[in-house]
CSV table of C-alpha atoms and ligand atoms in Angstrom, one decimal:
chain,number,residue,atom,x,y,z
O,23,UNK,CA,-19.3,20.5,-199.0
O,24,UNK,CA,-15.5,19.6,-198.8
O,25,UNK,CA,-14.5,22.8,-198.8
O,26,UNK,CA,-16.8,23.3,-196.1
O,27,UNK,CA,-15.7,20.0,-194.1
O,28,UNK,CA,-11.9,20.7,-194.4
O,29,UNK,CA,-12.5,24.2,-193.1
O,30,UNK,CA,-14.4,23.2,-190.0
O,31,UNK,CA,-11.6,20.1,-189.8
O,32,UNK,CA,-8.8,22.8,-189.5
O,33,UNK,CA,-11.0,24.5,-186.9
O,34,UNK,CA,-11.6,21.8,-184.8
O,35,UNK,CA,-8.5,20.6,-184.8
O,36,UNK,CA,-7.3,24.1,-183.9
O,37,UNK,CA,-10.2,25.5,-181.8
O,38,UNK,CA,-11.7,24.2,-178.3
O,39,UNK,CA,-13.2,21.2,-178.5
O,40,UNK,CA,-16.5,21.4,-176.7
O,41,UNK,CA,-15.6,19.3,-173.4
O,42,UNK,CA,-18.6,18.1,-172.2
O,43,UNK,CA,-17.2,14.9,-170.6
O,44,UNK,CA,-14.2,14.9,-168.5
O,45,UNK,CA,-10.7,14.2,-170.0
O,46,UNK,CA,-7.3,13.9,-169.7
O,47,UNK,CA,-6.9,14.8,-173.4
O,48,UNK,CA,-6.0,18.7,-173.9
O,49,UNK,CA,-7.7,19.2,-177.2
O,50,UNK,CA,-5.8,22.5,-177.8
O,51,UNK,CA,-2.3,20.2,-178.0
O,52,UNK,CA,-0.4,20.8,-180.9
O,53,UNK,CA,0.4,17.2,-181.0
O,54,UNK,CA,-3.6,16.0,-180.0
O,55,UNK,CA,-4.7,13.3,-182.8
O,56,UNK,CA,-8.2,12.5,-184.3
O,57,UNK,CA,-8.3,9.2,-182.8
O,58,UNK,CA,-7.4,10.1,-179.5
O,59,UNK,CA,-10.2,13.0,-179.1
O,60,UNK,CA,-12.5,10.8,-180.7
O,61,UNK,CA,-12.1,7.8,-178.1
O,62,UNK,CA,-12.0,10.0,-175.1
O,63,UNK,CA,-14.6,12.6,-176.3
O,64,UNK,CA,-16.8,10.6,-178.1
O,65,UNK,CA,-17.4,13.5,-180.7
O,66,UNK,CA,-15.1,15.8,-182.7
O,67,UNK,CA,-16.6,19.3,-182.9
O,68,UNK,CA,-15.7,22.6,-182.7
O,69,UNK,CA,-16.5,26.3,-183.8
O,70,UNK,CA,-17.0,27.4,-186.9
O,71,UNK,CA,-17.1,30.8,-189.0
O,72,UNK,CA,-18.9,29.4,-192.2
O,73,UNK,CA,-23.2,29.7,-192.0
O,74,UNK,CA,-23.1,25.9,-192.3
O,75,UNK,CA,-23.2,25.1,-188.3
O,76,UNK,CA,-23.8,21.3,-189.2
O,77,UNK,CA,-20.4,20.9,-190.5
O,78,UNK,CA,-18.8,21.9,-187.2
O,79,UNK,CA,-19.8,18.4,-186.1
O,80,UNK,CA,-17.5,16.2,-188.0
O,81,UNK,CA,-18.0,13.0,-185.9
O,82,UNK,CA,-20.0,11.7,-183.5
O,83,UNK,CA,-22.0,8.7,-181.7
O,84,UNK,CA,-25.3,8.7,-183.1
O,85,UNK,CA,-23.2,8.8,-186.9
O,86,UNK,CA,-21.6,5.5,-185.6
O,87,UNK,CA,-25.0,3.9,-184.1
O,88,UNK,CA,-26.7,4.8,-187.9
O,89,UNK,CA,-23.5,3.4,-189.4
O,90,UNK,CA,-24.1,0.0,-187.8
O,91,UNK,CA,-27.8,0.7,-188.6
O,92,UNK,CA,-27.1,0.7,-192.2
O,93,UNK,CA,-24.0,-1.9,-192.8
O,94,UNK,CA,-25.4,-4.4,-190.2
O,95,UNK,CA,-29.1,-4.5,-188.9
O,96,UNK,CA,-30.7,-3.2,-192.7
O,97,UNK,CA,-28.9,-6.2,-193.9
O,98,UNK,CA,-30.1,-8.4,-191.9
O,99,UNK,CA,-34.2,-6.8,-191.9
O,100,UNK,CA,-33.4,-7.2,-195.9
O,101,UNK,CA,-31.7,-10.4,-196.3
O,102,UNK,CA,-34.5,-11.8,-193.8
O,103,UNK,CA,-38.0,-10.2,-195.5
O,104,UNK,CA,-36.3,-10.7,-198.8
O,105,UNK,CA,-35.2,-14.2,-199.1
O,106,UNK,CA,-37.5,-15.7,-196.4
O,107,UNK,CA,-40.3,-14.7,-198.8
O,108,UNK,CA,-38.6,-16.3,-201.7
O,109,UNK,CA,-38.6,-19.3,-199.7
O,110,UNK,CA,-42.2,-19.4,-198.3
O,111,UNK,CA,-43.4,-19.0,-201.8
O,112,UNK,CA,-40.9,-21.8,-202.9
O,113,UNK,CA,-42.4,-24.3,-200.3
O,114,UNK,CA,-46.1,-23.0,-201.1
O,115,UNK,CA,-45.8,-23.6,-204.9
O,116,UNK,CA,-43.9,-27.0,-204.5
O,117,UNK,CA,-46.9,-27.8,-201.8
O,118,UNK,CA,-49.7,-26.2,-202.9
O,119,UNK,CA,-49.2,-26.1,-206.8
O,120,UNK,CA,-50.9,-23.3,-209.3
O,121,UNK,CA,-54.8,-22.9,-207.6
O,122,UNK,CA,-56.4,-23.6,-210.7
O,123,UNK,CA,-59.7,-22.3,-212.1
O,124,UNK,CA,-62.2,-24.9,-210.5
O,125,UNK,CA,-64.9,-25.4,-213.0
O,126,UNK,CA,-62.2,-24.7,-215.9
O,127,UNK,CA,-62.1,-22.2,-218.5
O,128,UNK,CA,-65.9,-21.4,-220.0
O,129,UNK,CA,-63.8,-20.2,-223.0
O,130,UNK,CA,-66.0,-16.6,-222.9
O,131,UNK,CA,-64.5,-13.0,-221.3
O,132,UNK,CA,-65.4,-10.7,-218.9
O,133,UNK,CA,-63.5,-6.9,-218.8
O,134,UNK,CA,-61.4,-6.5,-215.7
O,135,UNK,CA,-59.3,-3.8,-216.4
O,136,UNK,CA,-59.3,-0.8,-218.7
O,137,UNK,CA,-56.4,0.4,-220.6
O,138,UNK,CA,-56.3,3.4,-218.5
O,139,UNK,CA,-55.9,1.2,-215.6
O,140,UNK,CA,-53.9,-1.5,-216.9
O,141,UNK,CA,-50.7,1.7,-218.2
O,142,UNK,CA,-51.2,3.1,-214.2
O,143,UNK,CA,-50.7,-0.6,-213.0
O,144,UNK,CA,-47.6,-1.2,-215.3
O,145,UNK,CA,-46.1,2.3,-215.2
O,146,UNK,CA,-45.9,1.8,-211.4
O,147,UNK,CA,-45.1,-2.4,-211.3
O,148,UNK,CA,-41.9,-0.4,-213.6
O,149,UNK,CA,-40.6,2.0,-211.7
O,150,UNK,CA,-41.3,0.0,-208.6
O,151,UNK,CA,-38.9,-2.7,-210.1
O,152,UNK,CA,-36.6,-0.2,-211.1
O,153,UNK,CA,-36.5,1.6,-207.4
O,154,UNK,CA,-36.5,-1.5,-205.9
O,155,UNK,CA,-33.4,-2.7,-207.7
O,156,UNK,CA,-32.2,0.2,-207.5
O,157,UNK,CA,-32.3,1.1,-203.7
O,158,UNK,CA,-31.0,-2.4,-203.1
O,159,UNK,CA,-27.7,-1.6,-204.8
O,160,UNK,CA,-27.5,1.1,-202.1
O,161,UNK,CA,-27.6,-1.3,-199.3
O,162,UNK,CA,-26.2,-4.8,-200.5
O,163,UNK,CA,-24.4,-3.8,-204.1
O,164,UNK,CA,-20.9,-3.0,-202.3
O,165,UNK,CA,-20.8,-6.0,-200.3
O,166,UNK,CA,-22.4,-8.3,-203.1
O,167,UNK,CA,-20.4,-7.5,-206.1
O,168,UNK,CA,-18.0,-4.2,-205.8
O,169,UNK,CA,-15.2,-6.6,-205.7
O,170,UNK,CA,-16.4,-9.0,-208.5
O,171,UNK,CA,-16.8,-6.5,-211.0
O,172,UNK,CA,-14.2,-4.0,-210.1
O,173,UNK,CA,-14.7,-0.7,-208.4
O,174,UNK,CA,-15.0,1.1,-211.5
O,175,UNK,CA,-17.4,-0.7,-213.2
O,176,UNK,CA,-19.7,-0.6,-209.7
O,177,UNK,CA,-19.1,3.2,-209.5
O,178,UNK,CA,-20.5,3.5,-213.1
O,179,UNK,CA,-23.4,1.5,-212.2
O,180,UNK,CA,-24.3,2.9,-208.8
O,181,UNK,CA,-24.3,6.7,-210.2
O,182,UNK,CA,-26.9,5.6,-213.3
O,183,UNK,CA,-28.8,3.3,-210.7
O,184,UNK,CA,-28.6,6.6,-208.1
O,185,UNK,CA,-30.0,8.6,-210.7
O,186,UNK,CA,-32.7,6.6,-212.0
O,187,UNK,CA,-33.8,6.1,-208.3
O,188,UNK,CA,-34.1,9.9,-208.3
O,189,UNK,CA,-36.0,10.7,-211.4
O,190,UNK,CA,-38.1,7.5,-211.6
O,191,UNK,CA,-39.7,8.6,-207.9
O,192,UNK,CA,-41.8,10.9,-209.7
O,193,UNK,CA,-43.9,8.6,-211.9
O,194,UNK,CA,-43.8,6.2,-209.5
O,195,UNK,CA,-45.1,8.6,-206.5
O,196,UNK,CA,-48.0,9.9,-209.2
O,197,UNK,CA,-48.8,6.0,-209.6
O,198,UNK,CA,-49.4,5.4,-206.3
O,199,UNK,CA,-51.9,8.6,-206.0
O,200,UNK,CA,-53.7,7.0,-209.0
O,201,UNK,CA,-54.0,4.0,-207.8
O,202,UNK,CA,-55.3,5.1,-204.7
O,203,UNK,CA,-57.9,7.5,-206.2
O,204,UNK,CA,-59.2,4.5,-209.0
O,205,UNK,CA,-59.5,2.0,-207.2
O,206,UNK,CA,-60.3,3.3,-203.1
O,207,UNK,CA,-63.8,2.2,-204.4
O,208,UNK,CA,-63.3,-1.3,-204.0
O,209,UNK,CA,-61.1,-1.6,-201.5
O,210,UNK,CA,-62.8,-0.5,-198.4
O,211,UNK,CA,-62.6,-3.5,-196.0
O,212,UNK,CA,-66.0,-5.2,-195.1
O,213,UNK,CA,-67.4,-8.2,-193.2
O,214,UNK,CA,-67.4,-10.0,-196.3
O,215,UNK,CA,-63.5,-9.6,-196.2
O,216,UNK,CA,-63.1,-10.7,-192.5
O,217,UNK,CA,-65.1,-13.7,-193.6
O,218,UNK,CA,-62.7,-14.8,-196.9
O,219,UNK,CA,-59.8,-14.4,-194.2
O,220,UNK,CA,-61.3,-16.9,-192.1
O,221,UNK,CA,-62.2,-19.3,-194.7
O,222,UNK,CA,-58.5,-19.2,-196.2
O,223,UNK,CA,-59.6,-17.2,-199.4
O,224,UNK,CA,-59.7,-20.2,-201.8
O,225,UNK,CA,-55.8,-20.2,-201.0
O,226,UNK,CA,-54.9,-22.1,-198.1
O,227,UNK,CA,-57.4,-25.2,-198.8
O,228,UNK,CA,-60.1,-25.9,-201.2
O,229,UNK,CA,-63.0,-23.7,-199.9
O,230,UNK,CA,-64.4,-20.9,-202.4
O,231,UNK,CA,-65.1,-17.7,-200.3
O,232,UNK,CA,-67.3,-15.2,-202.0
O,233,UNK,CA,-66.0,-11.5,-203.2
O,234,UNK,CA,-67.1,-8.3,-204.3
O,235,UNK,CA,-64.6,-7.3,-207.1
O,236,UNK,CA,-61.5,-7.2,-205.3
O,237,UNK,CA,-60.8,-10.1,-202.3
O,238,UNK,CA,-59.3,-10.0,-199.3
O,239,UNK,CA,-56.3,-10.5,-199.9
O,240,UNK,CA,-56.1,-8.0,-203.2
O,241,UNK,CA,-57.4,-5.2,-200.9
O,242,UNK,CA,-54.8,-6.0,-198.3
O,243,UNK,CA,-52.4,-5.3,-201.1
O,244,UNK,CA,-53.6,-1.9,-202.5
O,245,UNK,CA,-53.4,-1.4,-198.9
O,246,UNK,CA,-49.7,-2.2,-198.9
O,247,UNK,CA,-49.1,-0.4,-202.2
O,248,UNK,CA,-50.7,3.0,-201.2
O,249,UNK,CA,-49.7,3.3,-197.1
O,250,UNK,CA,-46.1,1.9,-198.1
O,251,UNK,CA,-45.8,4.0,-201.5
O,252,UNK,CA,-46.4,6.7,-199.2
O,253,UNK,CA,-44.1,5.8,-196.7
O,254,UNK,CA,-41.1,5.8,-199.2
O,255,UNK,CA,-42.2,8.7,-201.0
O,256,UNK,CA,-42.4,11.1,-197.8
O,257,UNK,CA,-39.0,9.8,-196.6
O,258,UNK,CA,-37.4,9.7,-200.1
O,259,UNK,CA,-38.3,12.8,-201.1
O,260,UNK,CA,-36.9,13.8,-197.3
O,261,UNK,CA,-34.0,12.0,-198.1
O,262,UNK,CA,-33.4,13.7,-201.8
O,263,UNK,CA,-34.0,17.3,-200.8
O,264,UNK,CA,-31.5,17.1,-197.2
O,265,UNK,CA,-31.7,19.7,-194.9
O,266,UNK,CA,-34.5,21.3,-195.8
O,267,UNK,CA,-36.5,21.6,-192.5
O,268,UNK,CA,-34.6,18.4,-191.1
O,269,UNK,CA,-31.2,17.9,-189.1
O,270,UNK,CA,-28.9,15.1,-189.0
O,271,UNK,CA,-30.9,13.4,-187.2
O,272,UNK,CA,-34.3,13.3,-188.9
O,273,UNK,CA,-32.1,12.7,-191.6
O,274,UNK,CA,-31.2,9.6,-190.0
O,275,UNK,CA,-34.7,8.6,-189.4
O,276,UNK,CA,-35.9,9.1,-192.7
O,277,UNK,CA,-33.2,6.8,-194.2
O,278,UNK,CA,-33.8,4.2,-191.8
O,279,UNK,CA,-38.1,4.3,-192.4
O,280,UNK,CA,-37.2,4.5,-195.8
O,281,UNK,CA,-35.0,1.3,-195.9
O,282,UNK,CA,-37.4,-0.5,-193.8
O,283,UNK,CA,-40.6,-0.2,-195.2
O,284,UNK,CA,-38.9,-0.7,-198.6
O,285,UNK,CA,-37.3,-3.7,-198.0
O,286,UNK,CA,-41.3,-5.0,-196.5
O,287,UNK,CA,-42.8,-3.9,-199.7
O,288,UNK,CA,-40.1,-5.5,-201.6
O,289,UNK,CA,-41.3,-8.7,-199.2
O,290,UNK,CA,-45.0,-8.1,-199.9
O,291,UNK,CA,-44.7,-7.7,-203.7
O,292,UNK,CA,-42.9,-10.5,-204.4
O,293,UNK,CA,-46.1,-12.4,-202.8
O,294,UNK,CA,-48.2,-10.3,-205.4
O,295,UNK,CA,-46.2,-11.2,-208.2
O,296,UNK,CA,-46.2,-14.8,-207.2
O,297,UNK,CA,-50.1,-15.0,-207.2
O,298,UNK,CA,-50.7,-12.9,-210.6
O,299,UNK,CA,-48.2,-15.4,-212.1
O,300,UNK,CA,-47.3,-18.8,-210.9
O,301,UNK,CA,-49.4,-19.3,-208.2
O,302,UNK,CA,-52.6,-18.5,-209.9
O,303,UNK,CA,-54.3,-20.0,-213.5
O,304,UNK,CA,-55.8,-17.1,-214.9
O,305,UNK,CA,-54.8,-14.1,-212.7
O,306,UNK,CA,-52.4,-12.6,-215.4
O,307,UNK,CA,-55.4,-11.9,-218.1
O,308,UNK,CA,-56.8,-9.4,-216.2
O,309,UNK,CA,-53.3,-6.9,-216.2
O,310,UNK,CA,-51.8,-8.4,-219.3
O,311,UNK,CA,-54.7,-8.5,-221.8
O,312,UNK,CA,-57.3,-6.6,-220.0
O,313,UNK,CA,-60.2,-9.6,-219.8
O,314,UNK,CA,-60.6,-12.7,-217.9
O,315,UNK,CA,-62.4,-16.2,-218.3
O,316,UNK,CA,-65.8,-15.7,-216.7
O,317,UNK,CA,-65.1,-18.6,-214.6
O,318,UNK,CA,-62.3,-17.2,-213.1
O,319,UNK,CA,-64.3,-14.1,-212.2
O,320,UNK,CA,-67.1,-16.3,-210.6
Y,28,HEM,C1,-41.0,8.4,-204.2
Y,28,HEM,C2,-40.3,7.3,-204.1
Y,28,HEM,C3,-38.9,7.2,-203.7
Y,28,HEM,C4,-37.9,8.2,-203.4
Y,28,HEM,C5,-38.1,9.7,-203.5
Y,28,HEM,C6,-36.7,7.6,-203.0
Y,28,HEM,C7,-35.5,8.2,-202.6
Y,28,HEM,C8,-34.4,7.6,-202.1
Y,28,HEM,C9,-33.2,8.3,-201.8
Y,28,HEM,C10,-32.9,9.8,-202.0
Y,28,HEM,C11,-32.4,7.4,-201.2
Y,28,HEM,C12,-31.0,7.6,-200.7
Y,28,HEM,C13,-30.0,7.1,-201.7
Y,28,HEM,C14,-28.6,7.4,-201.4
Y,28,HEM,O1,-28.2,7.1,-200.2
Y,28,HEM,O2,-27.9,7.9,-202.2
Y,28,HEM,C15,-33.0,6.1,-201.3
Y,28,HEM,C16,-32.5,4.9,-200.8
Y,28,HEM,C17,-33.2,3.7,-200.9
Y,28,HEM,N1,-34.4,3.5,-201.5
Y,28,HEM,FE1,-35.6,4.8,-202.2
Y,28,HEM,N2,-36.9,6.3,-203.0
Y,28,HEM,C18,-38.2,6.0,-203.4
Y,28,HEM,C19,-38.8,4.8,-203.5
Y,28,HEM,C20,-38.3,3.6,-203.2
Y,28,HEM,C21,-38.9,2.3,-203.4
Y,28,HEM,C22,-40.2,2.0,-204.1
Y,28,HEM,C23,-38.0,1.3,-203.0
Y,28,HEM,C24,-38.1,-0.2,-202.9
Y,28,HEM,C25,-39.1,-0.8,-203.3
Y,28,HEM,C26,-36.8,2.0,-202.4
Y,28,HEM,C27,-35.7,1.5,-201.9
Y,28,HEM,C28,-34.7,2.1,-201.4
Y,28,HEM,C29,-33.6,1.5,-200.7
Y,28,HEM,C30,-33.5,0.0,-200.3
Y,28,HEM,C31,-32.6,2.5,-200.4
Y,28,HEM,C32,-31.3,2.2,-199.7
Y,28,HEM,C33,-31.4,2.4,-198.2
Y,28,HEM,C34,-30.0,2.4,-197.6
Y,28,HEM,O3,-29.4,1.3,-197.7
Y,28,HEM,O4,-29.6,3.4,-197.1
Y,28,HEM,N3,-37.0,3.4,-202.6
Y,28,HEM,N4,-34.3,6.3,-201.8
């Protein structure tokens, strides 16, 4: 790839640049700079004699516009969904407190989860974390702590983070197919679900809305985990293997759908953590020992 860049360098600084927009700048000077053909041209490409035609193009707007994509806007869609989701959950749990189990503990079990369904949920919650973490050192690590802990020490870190991203796709992308095919049974939507909406699904208030075996709000996200694990998996995977059917500038895309929709899910599971933990009594049982109180299940 360098080899490859400094060879089409040399021939664009030495071959006609491709003048589509008037200028007073002779890009066949001896003496023309970089700089120069990049302010008045707007792009530096030339010709080429390698099979690689995409490195002909060594610079140009739409790079710039992504550029700004990805130091500026994703920062801000990230350091928004992110924090501002931290926060809402702050002011909900100092407000609303743990929604406890109303008619307490009967002290007997129900089976939630099998084992089977309980390693798919973890092996996934996992390598989500993982990615997650992961993909965020992409976009905030450099700006967040390059300079506190040396550039060495980020370097190190960033190549074993990239390469866990990599590898760990795979488990998580057959995670997400599992939990889609176990559990589509009980996630269809249904009136019953537009009705727990309404009534603030035993959340927002005191009311008790009925349930088949997953709520509302726990289909809306297996929703989230299956249409955004695809989402990230499609453009990851577009993103991992480059230039295989795509150009620069689906390669552009795919990194920016990517970064979105995984800074959302980020969002989204942080809620879901929140209410299998904190915000819930009981709710952890069913993932971390299988069973719940029957009273929860009621
Ligand atoms: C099948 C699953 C996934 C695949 C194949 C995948 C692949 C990739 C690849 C190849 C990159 C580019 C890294 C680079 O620039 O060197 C990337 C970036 C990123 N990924 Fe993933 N990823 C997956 C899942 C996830 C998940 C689940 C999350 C978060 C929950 C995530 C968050 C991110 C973020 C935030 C970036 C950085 C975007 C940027 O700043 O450019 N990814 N991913």
């Amino acid at each position: 790839m360098a080899g490859a860049l400094a060879l089409a360098f040399m021939v664009a600084m030495s071959a006609p640049v491709s003048a589509q927009q008037p200028s007073s700048v002779n890009p066949t000077a001896a003496a023309v700079k970089e700089q120069q053909l990049l302010q008045q041209l707007k792009a530096i490409q030339g010709r080429g004699t390698i099979p690689d035609v995409k490195s002909y193009v060594l610079e140009h707007p739409v790079g710039r516009d992504w550029q700004q994509f990805h130091n500026v806007t994703l920062r801000w869609i990230g350091g928004i969904a992110i924090l501002g989701m931290l926060a809402v959950l702050l002011i909900f749990y100092l407000s609303r407190g743990m929604v406890m189990i109303k008619s307490g503990r009967s002290g007997r079990t129900i089976v939630r989860f099998n084992s089977f369904e309980r390693f798919v949920h973890w092996m996934t919650a996992t390598c989500f974390i993982i990615l997650a973490v992961t993909g965020l050192n992409v976009t905030f690590g450099r700006p967040l702590f390059a300079s506190t802990v040396g550039s060495e020490a980020f370097t190190t870190w960033s190549e074993w983070a990239k390469y866990a991203h990599n590898y760990l796709s795979f488990p998580f992308t057959i995670g997400v197919v599992l939990i889609f095919l176990m559990w589509i049974g009980g996630n269809i939507p249904n009136a019953v679900d537009v009705e727990w909406f309404k009534r603030g699904g035993g959340i927002i208030g005191d009311d008790h809305p009925p349930a088949y075996r997953f709520n509302g709000g726990q289909k809306a996200i297996y929703w989230i985990v299956v249409l955004g694990g695809a989402g990230v998996a499609i453009t990851g995977y577009v993103l991992m293997f480059p230039f295989y059917g795509t150009d620069i500038d689906s390669m552009q895309y795919a990194e920016m759908i990517h970064a979105v929709v995984a800074m959302l899910f980020v969002a989204a599971m942080l809620g879901h953590i929140y209410i299998g933990t904190l915000g819930m009594e009981g709710a952890f049982e069913a993932m971390g020992e299988r069973a719940v109180d029957i009273n929860w299940a009621k």
